[in-house]
mmCIF file of C-alpha atoms (C1' of nucleotides) in Angstrom:
data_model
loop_
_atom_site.group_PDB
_atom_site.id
_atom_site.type_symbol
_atom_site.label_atom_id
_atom_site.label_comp_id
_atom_site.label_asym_id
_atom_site.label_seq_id
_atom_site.Cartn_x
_atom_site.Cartn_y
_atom_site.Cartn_z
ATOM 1 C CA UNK A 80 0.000 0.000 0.000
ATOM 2 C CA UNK A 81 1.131 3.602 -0.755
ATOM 3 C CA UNK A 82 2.105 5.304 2.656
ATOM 4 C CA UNK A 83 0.260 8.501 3.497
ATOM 5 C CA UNK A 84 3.196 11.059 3.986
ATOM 6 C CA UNK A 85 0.886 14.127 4.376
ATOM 7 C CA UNK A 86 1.530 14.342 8.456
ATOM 8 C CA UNK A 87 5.207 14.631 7.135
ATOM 9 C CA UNK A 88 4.442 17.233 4.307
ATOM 10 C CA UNK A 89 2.670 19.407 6.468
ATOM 11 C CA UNK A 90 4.863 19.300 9.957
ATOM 12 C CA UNK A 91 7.081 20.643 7.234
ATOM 13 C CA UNK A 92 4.909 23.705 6.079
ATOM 14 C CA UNK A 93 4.549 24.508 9.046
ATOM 15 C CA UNK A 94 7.400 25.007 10.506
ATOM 16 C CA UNK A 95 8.523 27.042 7.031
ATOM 17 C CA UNK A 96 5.610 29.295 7.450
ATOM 18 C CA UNK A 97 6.853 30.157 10.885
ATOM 19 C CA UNK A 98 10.446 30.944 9.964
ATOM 20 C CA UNK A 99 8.910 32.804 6.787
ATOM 21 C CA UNK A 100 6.904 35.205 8.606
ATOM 22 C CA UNK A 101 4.365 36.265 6.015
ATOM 23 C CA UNK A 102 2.476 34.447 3.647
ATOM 24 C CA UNK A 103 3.142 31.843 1.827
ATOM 25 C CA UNK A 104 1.059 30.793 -1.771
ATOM 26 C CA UNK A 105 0.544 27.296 -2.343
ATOM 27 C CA UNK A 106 2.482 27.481 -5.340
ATOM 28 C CA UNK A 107 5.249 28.325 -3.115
ATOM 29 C CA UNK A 108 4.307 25.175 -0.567
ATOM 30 C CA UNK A 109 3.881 23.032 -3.940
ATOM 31 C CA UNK A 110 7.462 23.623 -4.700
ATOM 32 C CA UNK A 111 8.952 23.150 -1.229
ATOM 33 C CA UNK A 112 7.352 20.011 -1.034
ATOM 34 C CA UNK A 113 7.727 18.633 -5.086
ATOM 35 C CA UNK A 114 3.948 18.538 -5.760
ATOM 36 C CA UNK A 115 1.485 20.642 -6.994
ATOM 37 C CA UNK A 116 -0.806 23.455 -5.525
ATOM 38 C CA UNK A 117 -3.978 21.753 -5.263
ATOM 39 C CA UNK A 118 -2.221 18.296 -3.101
ATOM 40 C CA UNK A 119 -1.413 21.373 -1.404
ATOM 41 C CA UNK A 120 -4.438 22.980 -0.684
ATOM 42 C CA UNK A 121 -6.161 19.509 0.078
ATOM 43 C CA UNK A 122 -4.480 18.664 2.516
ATOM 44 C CA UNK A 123 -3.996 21.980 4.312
ATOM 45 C CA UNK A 124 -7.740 22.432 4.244
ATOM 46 C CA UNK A 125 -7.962 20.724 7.685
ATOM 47 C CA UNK A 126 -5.566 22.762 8.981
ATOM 48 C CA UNK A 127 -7.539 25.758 8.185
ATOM 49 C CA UNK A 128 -10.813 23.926 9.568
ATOM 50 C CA UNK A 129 -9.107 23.744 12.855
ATOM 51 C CA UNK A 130 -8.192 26.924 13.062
ATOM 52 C CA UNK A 131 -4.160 26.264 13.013
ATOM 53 C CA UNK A 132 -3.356 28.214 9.489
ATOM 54 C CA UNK A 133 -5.849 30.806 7.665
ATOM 55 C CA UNK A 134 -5.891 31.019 3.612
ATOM 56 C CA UNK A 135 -6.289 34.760 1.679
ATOM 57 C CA UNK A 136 -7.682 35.093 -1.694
ATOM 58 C CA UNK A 137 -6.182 37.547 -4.261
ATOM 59 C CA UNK A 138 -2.977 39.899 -4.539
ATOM 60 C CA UNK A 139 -0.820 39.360 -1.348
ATOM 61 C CA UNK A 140 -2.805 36.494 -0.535
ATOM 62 C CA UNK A 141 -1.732 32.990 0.994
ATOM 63 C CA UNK A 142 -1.072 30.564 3.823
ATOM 64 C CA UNK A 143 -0.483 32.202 7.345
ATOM 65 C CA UNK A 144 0.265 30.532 10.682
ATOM 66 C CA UNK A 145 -2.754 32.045 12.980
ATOM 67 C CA UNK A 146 -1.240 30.905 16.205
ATOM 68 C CA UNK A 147 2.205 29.602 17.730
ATOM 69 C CA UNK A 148 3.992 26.606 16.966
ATOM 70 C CA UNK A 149 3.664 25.663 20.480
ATOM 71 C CA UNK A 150 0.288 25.440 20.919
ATOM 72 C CA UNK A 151 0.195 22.664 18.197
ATOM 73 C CA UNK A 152 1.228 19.112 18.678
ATOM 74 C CA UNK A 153 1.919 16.596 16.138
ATOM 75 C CA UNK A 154 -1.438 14.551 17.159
ATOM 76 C CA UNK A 155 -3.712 18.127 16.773
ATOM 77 C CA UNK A 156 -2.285 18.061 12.700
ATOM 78 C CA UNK A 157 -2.710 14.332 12.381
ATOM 79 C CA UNK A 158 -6.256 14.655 14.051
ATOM 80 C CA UNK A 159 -6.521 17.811 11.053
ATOM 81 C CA UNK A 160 -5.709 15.349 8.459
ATOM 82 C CA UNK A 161 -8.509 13.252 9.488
ATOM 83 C CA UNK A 162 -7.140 10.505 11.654
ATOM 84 C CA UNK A 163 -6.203 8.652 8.642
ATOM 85 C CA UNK A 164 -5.500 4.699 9.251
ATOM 86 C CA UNK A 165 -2.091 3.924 10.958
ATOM 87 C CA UNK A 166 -1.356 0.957 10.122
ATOM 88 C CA UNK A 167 -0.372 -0.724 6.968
ATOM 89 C CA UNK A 168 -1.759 -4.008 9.152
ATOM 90 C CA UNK A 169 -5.531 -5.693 9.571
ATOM 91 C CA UNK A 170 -7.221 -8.672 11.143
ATOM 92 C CA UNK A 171 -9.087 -10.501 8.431
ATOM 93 C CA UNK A 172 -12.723 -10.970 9.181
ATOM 94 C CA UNK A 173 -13.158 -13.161 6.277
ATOM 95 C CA UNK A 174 -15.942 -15.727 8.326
ATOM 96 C CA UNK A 175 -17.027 -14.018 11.429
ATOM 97 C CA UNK A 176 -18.619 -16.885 12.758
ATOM 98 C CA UNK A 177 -14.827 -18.755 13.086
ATOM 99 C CA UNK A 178 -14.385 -18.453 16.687
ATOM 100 C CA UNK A 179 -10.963 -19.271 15.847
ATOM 101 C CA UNK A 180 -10.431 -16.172 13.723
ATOM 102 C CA UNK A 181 -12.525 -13.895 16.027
ATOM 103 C CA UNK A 182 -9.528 -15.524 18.880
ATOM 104 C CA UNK A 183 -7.025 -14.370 16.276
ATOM 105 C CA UNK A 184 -8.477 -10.979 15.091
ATOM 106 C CA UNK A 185 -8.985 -9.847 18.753
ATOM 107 C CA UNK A 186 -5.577 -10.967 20.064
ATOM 108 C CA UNK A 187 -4.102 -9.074 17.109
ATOM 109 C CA UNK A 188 -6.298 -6.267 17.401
ATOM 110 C CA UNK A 189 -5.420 -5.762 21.387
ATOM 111 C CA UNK A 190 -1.630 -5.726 20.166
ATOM 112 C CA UNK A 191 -1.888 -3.237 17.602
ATOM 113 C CA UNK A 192 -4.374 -0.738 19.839
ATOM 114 C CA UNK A 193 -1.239 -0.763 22.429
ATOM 115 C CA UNK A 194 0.738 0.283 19.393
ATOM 116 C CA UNK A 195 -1.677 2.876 18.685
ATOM 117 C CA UNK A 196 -1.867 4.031 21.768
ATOM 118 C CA UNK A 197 1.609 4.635 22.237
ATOM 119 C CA UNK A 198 2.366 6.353 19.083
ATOM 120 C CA UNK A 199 -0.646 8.847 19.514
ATOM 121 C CA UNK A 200 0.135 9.548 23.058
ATOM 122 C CA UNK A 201 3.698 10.235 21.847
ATOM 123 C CA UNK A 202 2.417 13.145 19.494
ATOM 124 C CA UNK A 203 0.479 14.129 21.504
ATOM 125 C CA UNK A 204 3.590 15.185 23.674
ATOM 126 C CA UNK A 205 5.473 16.571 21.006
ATOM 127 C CA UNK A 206 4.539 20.227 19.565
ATOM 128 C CA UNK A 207 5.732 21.354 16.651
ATOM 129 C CA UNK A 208 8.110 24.227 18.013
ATOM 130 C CA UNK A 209 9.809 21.294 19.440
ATOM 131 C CA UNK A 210 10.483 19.967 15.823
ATOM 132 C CA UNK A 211 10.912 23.289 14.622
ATOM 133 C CA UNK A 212 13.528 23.603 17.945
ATOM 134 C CA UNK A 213 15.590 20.074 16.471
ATOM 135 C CA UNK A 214 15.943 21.854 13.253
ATOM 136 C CA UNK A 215 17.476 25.397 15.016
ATOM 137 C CA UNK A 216 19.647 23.427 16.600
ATOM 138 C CA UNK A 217 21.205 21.529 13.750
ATOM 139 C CA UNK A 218 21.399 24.811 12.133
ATOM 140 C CA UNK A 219 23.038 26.415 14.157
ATOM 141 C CA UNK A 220 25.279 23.390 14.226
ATOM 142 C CA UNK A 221 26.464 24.185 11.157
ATOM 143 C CA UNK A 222 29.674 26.204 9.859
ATOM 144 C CA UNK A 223 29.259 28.972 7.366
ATOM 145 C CA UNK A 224 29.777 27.225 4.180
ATOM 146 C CA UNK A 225 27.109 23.970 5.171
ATOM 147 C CA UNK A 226 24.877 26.859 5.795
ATOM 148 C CA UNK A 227 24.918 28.072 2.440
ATOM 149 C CA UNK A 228 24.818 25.173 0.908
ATOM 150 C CA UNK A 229 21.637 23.746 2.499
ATOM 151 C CA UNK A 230 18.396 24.744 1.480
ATOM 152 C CA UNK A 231 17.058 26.011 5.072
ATOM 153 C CA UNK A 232 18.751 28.953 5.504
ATOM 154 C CA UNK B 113 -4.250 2.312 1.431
ATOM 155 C CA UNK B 114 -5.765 -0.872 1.277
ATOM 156 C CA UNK B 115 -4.189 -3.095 4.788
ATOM 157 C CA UNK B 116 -2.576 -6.307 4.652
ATOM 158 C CA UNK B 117 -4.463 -9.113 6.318
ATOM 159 C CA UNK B 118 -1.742 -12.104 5.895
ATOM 160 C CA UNK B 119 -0.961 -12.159 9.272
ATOM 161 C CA UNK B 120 -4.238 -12.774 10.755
ATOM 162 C CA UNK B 121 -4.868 -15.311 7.878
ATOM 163 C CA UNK B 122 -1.452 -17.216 8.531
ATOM 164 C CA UNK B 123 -2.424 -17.183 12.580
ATOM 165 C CA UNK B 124 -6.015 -18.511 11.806
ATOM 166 C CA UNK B 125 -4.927 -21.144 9.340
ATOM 167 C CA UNK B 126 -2.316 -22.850 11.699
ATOM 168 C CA UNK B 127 -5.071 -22.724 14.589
ATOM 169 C CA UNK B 128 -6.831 -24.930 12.280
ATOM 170 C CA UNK B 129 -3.777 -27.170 11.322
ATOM 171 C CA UNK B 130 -3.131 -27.591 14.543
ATOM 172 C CA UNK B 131 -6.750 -28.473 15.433
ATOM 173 C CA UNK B 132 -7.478 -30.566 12.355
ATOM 174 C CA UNK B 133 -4.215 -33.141 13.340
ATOM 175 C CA UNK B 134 -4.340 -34.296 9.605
ATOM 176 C CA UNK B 135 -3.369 -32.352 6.491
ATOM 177 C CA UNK B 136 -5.321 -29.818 4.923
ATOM 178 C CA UNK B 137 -5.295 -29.183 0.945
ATOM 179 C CA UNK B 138 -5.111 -25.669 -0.147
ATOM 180 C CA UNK B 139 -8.705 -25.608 -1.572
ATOM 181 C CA UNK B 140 -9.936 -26.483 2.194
ATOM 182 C CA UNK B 141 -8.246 -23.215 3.717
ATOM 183 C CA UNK B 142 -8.902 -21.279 0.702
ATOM 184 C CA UNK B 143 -12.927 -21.974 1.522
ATOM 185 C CA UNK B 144 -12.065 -21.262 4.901
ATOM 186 C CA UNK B 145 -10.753 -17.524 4.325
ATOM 187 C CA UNK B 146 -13.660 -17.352 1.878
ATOM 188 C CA UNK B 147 -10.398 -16.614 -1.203
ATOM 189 C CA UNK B 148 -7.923 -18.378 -3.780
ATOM 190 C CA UNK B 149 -6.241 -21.833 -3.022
ATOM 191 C CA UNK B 150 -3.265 -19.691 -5.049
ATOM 192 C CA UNK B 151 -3.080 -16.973 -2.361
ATOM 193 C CA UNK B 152 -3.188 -19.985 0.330
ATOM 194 C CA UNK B 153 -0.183 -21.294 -1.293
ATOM 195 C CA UNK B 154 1.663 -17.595 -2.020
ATOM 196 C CA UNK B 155 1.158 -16.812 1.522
ATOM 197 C CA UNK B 156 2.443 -20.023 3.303
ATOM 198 C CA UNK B 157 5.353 -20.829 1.261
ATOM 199 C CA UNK B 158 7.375 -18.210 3.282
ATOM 200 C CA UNK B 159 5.832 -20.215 6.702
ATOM 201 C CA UNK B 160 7.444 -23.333 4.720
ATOM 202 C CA UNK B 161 10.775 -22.224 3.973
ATOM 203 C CA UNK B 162 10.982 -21.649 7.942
ATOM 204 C CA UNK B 163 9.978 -24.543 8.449
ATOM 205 C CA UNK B 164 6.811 -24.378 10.393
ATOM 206 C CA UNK B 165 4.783 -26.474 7.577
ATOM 207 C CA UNK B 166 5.252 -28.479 5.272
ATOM 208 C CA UNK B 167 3.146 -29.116 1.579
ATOM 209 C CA UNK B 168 2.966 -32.488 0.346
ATOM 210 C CA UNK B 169 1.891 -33.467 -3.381
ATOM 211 C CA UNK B 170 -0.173 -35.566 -5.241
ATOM 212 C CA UNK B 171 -3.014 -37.579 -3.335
ATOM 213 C CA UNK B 172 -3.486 -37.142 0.148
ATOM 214 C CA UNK B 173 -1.488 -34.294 0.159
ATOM 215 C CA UNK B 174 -1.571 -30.935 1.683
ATOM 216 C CA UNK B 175 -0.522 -28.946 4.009
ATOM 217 C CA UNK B 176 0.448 -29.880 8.072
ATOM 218 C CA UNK B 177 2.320 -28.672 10.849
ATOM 219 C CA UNK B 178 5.666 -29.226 11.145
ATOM 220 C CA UNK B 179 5.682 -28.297 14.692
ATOM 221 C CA UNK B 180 4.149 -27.537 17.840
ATOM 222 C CA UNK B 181 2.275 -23.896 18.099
ATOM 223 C CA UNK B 182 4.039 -23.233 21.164
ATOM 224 C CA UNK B 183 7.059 -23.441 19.102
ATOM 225 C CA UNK B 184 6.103 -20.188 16.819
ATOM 226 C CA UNK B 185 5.457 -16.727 17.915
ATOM 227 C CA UNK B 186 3.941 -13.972 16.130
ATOM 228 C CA UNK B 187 6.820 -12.592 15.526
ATOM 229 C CA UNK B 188 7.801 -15.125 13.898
ATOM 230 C CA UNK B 189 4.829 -15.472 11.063
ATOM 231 C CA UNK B 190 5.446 -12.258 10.340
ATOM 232 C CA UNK B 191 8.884 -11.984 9.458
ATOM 233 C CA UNK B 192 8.062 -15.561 7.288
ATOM 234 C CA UNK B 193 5.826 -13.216 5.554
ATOM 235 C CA UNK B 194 8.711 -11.097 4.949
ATOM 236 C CA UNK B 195 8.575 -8.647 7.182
ATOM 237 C CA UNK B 196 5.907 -6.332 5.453
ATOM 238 C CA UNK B 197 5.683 -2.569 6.132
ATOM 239 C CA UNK B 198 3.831 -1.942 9.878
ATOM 240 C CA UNK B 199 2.366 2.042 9.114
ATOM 241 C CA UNK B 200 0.633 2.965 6.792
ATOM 242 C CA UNK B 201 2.157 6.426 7.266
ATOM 243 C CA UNK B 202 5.501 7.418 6.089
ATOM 244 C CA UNK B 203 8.256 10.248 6.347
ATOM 245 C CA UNK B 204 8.329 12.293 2.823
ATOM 246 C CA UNK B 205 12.082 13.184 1.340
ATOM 247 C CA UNK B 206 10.862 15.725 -1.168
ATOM 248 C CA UNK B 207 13.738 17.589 -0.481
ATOM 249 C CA UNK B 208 16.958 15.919 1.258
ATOM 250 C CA UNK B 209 18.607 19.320 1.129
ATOM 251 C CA UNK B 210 16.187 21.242 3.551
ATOM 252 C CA UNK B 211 17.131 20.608 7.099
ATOM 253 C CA UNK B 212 13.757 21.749 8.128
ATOM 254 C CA UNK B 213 12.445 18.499 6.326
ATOM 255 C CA UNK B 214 14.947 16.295 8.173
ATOM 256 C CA UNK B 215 14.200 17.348 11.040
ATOM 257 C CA UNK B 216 10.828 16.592 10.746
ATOM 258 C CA UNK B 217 11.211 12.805 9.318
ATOM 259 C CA UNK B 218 14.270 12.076 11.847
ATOM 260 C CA UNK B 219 11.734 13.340 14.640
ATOM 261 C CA UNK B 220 8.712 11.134 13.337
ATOM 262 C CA UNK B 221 10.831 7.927 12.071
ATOM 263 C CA UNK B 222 11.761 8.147 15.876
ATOM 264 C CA UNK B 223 8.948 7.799 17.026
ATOM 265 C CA UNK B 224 7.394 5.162 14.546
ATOM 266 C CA UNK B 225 10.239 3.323 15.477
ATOM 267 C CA UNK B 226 9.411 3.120 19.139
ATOM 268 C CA UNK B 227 5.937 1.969 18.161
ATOM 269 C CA UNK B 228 6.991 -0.470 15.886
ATOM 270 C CA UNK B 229 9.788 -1.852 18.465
ATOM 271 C CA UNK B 230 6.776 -2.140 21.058
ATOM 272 C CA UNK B 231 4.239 -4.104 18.511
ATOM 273 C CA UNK B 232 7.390 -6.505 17.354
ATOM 274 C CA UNK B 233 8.355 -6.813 21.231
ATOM 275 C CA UNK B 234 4.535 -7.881 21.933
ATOM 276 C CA UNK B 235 4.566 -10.164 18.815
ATOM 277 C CA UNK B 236 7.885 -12.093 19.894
ATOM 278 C CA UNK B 237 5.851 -12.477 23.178
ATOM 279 C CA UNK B 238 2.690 -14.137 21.851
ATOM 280 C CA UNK B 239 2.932 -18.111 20.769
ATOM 281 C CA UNK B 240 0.411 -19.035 18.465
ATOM 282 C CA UNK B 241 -0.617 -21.289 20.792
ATOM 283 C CA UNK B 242 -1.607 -18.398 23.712
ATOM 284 C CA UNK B 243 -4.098 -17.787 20.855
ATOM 285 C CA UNK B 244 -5.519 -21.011 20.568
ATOM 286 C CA UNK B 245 -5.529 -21.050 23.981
ATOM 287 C CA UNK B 246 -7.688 -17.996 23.780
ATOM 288 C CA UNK B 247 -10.026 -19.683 21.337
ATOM 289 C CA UNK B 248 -10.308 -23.235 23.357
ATOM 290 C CA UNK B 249 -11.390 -21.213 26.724
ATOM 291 C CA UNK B 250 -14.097 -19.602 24.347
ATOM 292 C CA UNK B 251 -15.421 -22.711 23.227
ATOM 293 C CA UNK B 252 -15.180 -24.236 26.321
ATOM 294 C CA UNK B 253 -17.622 -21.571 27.864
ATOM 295 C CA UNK B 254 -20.544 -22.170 25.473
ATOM 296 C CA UNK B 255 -23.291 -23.707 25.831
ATOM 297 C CA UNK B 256 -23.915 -27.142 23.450
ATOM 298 C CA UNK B 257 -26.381 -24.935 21.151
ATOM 299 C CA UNK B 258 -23.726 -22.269 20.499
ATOM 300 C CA UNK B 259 -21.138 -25.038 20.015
ATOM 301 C CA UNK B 260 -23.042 -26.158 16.920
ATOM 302 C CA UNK B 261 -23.957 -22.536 15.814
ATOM 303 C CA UNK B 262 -20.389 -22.040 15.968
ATOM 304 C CA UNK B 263 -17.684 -23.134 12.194
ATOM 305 C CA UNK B 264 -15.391 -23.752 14.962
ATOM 306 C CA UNK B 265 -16.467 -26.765 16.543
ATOM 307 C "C1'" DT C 21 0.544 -46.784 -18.741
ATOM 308 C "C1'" DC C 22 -2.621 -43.272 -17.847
ATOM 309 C "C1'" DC C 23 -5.377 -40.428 -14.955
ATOM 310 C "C1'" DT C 24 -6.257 -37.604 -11.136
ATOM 311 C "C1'" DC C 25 -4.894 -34.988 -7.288
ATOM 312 C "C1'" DA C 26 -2.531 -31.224 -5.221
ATOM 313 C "C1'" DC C 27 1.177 -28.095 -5.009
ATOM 314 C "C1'" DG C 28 4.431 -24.358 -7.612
ATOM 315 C "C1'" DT C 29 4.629 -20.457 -10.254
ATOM 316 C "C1'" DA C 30 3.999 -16.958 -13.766
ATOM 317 C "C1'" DA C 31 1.073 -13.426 -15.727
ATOM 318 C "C1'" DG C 32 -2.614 -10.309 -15.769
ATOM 319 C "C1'" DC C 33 -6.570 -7.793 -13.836
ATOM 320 C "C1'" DG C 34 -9.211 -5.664 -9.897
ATOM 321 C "C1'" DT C 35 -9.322 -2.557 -6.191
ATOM 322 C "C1'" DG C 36 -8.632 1.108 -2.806
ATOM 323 C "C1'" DT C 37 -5.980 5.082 -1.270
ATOM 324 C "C1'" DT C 38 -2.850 8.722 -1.789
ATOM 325 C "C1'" DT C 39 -0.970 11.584 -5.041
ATOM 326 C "C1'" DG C 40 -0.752 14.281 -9.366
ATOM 327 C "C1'" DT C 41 -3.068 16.986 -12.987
ATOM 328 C "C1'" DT C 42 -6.424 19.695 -15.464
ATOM 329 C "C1'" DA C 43 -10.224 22.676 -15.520
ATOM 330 C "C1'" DC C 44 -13.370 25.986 -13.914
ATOM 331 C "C1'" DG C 45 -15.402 29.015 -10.393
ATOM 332 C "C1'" DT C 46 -14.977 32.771 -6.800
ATOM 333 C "C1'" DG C 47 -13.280 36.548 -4.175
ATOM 334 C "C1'" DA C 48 -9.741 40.177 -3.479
ATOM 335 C "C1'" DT C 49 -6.594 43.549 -5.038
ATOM 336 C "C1'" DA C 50 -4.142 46.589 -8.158
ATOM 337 C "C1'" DT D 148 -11.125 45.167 -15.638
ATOM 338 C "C1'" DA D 149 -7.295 42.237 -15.382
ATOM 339 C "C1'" DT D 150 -4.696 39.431 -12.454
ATOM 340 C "C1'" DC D 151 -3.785 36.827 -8.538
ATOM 341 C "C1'" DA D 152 -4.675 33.084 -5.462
ATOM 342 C "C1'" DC D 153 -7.700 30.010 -3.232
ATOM 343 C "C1'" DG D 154 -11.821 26.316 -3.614
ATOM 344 C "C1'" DT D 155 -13.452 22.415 -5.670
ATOM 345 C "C1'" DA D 156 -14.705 18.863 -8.870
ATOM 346 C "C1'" DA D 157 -13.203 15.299 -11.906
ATOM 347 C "C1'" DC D 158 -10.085 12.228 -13.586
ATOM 348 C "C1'" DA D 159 -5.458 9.822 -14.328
ATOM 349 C "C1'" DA D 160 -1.155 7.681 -12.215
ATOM 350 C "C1'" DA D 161 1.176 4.805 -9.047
ATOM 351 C "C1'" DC D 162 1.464 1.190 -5.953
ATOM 352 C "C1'" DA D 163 0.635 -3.080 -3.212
ATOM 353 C "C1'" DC D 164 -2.381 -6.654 -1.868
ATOM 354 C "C1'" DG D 165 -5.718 -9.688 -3.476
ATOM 355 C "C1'" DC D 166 -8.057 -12.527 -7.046
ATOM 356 C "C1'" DT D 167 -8.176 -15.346 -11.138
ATOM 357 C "C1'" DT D 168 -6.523 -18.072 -14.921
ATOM 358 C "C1'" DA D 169 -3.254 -20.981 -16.921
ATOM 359 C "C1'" DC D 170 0.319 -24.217 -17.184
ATOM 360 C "C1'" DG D 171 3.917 -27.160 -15.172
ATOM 361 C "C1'" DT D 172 5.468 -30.856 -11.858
ATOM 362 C "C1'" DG D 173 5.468 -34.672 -8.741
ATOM 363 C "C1'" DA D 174 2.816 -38.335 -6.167
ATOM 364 C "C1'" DG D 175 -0.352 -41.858 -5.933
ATOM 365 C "C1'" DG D 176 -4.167 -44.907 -7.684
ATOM 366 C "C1'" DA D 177 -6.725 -47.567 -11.370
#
DNA sequence: TCCTCACGTAAGCGTGTTTGTTACGTGATA
DNA sequence: TATCACGTAACAAACACGCTTACGTGAGGA
């Protein structure tokens, strides 16, 4: 199955749209990322929705960060993208009447909600300033002439 | 992206190996997962190479355990299945030049990695036959009626 | 010997989800 | 009024699992 990098993509944009300042277009975005301006705008729209980023129409128009990086964790922009499925994994339910399967499904099912649980509680703990923090530091990390050549500066 | 359900299929079919004593052709488990004898035989040939079944030709033949259930985790079905992705979400590398994006996917591979070690730990935990244990205390607890209402009897 | 059974494998299509693209509409600004 | 930029619909591409068909091989029985 094709993984869904969107929480990746747009941990990303955000944390460009803070250094940035102003706006940014989503033609801009588009090309950060390699895409196109409407993957962009699809899957930003949540972000909008939730009140993390705000979109203007027309000349000087754009995306805008409407509140800190802080006060947004990695679970509030996967819970923006629309909780999408985690895992690439599934019981089967193929004859629900198989006790035996139903055994199977629900000891697998128990295992993977741990999983689950652990990885959303984990973004939920980590806020994007924090990401946008691991980047400063490697940054600043750097001599003059890495600087340059890499394309955060 | 459409999940992978081998795992649950693999556990349930060697439930029913184990249960059934004898062998079991292809055609029989493929009616029992309700698919293909061909995707029976695609997605146990990696349980054979371990060595946890074996297939037999011509008349008679089929497939059987090779050994006892308490002799084969989780775990270990699912690296005979090759070790197929766990998330269904991914880190994006549009741009291996921008540190901001590193920063990002080093941040989130961490943490998929701590879920996946916990859902591998808890795999390498569980023996097939804990889960057929699970299922035998089930059936135990009906009632005769339910038994028969029951495939699994 | 010949037939049937059952596995082994290759090749192609179906399907679902994200992603990519085109096209058209709307509102804002110069 | 022209241009910019977002909003949205519609459709194609890519990808991996799953399904199906087809053909080959080895084992056993008539």
């Amino acid at each position: 199955m094709r993984p869904d990098r969107r929480l990746s993509r747009m941990l990303h944009v955000l944390i460009h749209l803070d250094r940035h300042g102003g706006r940014l277009t989503s033609d801009d975005i588009a090309q950060m990322l390699g895409t196109n301006p409407v993957v962009v705008r699809r899957s930003m729209a949540g972000l909008r929705e939730r009140g993390y980023v705000e979109s203007v129409k027309g000349h000087g128009g754009g995306w805008a960060l409407t509140r800190p990086l802080s006060d947004i964790t990695l679970l509030d922009v996967y819970m923006a993208l629309g909780e999408p499925g985690l895992f690439a994994l599934a019981t089967s339910q193929d004859n629900p009447r198989c006790l035996v399967e139903r055994a199977v499904t629900d000891r697998l099912d128990e295992t993977l909600d741990q999983a689950r649980e652990l990885l959303l509680g984990r973004f939920a703990e980590i806020t994007v300033a924090e990401v946008a923090g691991d980047f400063e530091h490697r940054f600043a990390a750097l001599d003059d002439d890495e600087r340059c050549a890499s394309d955060a500066g």
